[in-house]
Coordinates of C-alpha atoms in Angstrom, one line a residue:
X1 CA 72.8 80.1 89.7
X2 CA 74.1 83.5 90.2
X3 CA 77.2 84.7 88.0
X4 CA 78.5 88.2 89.4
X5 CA 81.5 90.3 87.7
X6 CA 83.2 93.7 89.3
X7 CA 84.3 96.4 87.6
X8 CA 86.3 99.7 88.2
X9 CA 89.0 99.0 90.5
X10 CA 92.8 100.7 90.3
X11 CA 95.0 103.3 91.8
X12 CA 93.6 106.8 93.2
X13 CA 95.5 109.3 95.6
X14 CA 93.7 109.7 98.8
X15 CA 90.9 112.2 98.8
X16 CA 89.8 111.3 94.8
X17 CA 87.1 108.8 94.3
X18 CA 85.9 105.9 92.2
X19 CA 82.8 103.6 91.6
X20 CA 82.8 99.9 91.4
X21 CA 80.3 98.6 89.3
X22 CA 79.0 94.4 89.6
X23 CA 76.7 92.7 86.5
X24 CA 74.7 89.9 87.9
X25 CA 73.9 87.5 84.8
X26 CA 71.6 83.9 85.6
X27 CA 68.2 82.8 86.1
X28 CA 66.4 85.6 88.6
X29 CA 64.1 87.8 89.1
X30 CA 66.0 90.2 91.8
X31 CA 68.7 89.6 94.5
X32 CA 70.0 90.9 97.5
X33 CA 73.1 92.8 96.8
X34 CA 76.3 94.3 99.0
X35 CA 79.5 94.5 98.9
X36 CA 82.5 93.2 101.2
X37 CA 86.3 94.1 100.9
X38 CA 89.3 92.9 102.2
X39 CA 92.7 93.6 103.0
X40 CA 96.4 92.4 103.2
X41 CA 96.5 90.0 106.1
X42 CA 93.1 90.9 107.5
X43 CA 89.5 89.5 106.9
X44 CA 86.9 89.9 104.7
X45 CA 84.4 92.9 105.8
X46 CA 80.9 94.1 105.1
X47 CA 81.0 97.6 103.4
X48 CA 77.4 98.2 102.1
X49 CA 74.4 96.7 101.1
X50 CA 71.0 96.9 99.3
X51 CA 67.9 95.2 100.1
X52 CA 66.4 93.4 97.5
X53 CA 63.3 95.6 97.2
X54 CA 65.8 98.5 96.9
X55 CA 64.5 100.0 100.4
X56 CA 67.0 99.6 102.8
X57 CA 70.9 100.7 102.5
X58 CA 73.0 100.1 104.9
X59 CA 76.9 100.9 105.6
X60 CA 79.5 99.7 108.0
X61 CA 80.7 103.4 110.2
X62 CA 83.9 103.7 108.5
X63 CA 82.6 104.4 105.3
X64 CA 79.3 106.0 105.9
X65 CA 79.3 110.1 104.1
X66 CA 81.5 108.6 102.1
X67 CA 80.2 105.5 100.3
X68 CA 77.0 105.3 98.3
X69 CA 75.6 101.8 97.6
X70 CA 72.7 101.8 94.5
X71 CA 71.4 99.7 91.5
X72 CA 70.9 100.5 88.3
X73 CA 68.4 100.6 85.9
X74 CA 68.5 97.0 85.7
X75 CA 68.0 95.2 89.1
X76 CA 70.9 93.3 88.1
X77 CA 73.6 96.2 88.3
X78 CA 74.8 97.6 92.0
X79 CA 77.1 99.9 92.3
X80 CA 79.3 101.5 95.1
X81 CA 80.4 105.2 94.1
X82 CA 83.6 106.1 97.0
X83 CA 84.5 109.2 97.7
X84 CA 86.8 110.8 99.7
X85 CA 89.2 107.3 99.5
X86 CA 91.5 107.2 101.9
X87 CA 94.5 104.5 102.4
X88 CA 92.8 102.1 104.5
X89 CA 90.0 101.8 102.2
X90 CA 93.0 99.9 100.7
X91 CA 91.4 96.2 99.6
X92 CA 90.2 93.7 97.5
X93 CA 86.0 94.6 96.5
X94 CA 83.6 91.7 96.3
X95 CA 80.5 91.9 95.0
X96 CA 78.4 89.5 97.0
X97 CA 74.4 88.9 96.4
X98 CA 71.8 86.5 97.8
X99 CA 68.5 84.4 96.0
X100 CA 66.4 84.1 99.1
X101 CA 67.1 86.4 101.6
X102 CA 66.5 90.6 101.9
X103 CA 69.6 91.3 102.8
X104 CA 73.7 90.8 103.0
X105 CA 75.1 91.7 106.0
X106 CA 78.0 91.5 108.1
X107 CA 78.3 88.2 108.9
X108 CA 75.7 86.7 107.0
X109 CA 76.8 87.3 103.3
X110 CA 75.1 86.1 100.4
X111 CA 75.8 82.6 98.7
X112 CA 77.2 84.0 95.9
X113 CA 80.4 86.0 95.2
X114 CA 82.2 88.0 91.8
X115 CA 86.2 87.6 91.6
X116 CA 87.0 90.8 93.1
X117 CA 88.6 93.8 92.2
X118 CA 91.8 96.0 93.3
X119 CA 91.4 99.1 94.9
X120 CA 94.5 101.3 96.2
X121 CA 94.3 104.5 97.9
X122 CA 98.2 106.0 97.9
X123 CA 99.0 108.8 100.8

């Protein structure tokens, strides 16, 4: 089992930044890591991901120059620094991770999910 918690959500004007942080805690060695978001009335997205080995980094368009997926020290910690937030980066962030496979990805995300956290970009 995979237990995954989100940090560093809240309110930033457009143009400022933040970074999200996620804690995986359980019984692994290393995971697959990414993160998805979501907003009002819409459905859940991919935003970045991490392979597992820490090799490959990948970004949906509308956030690439912008976004910067990475882990920590510990394998256990990913992060996603934002810059440059703009209002329709408005959205719920999930931290989402994998066991077995290499990779999260659009629609194929991991089996396990944190509870989320707030982000809002004012104009």
């Amino acid at each position: 089992q995979v237990q995954l918690v989100e940090s560093g959500g809240g309110l930033v004007q457009a143009g400022g930044s933040l970074r999200l942080s996620c804690a995986a805690s359980g019984s692994f060695s290393d995971l697959a890591m990414g993160w998805f978001r979501q907003a009002p009335g819409k459905e859940r997205e991919f935003v970045a991901a991490i392979k597992r080995s820490g090799n490959g980094i990948y970004y949906r368009d509308a956030v690439k120059g912008r976004f910067t997926i990475f882990k920590g020290n510990s394998k256990n910690t990913v992060y996603l620094q934002m810059n440059s937030l703009k209002p329709e980066d408005t959205a719920v962030y999930y931290c989402n991770a994998d066991l077995v496979r290499n990779l999260v990805y659009y629609n194929s995300p991991g089996n396990y999910w944190g509870q989320g956290t707030q982000v809002t970009v004012s104009s």
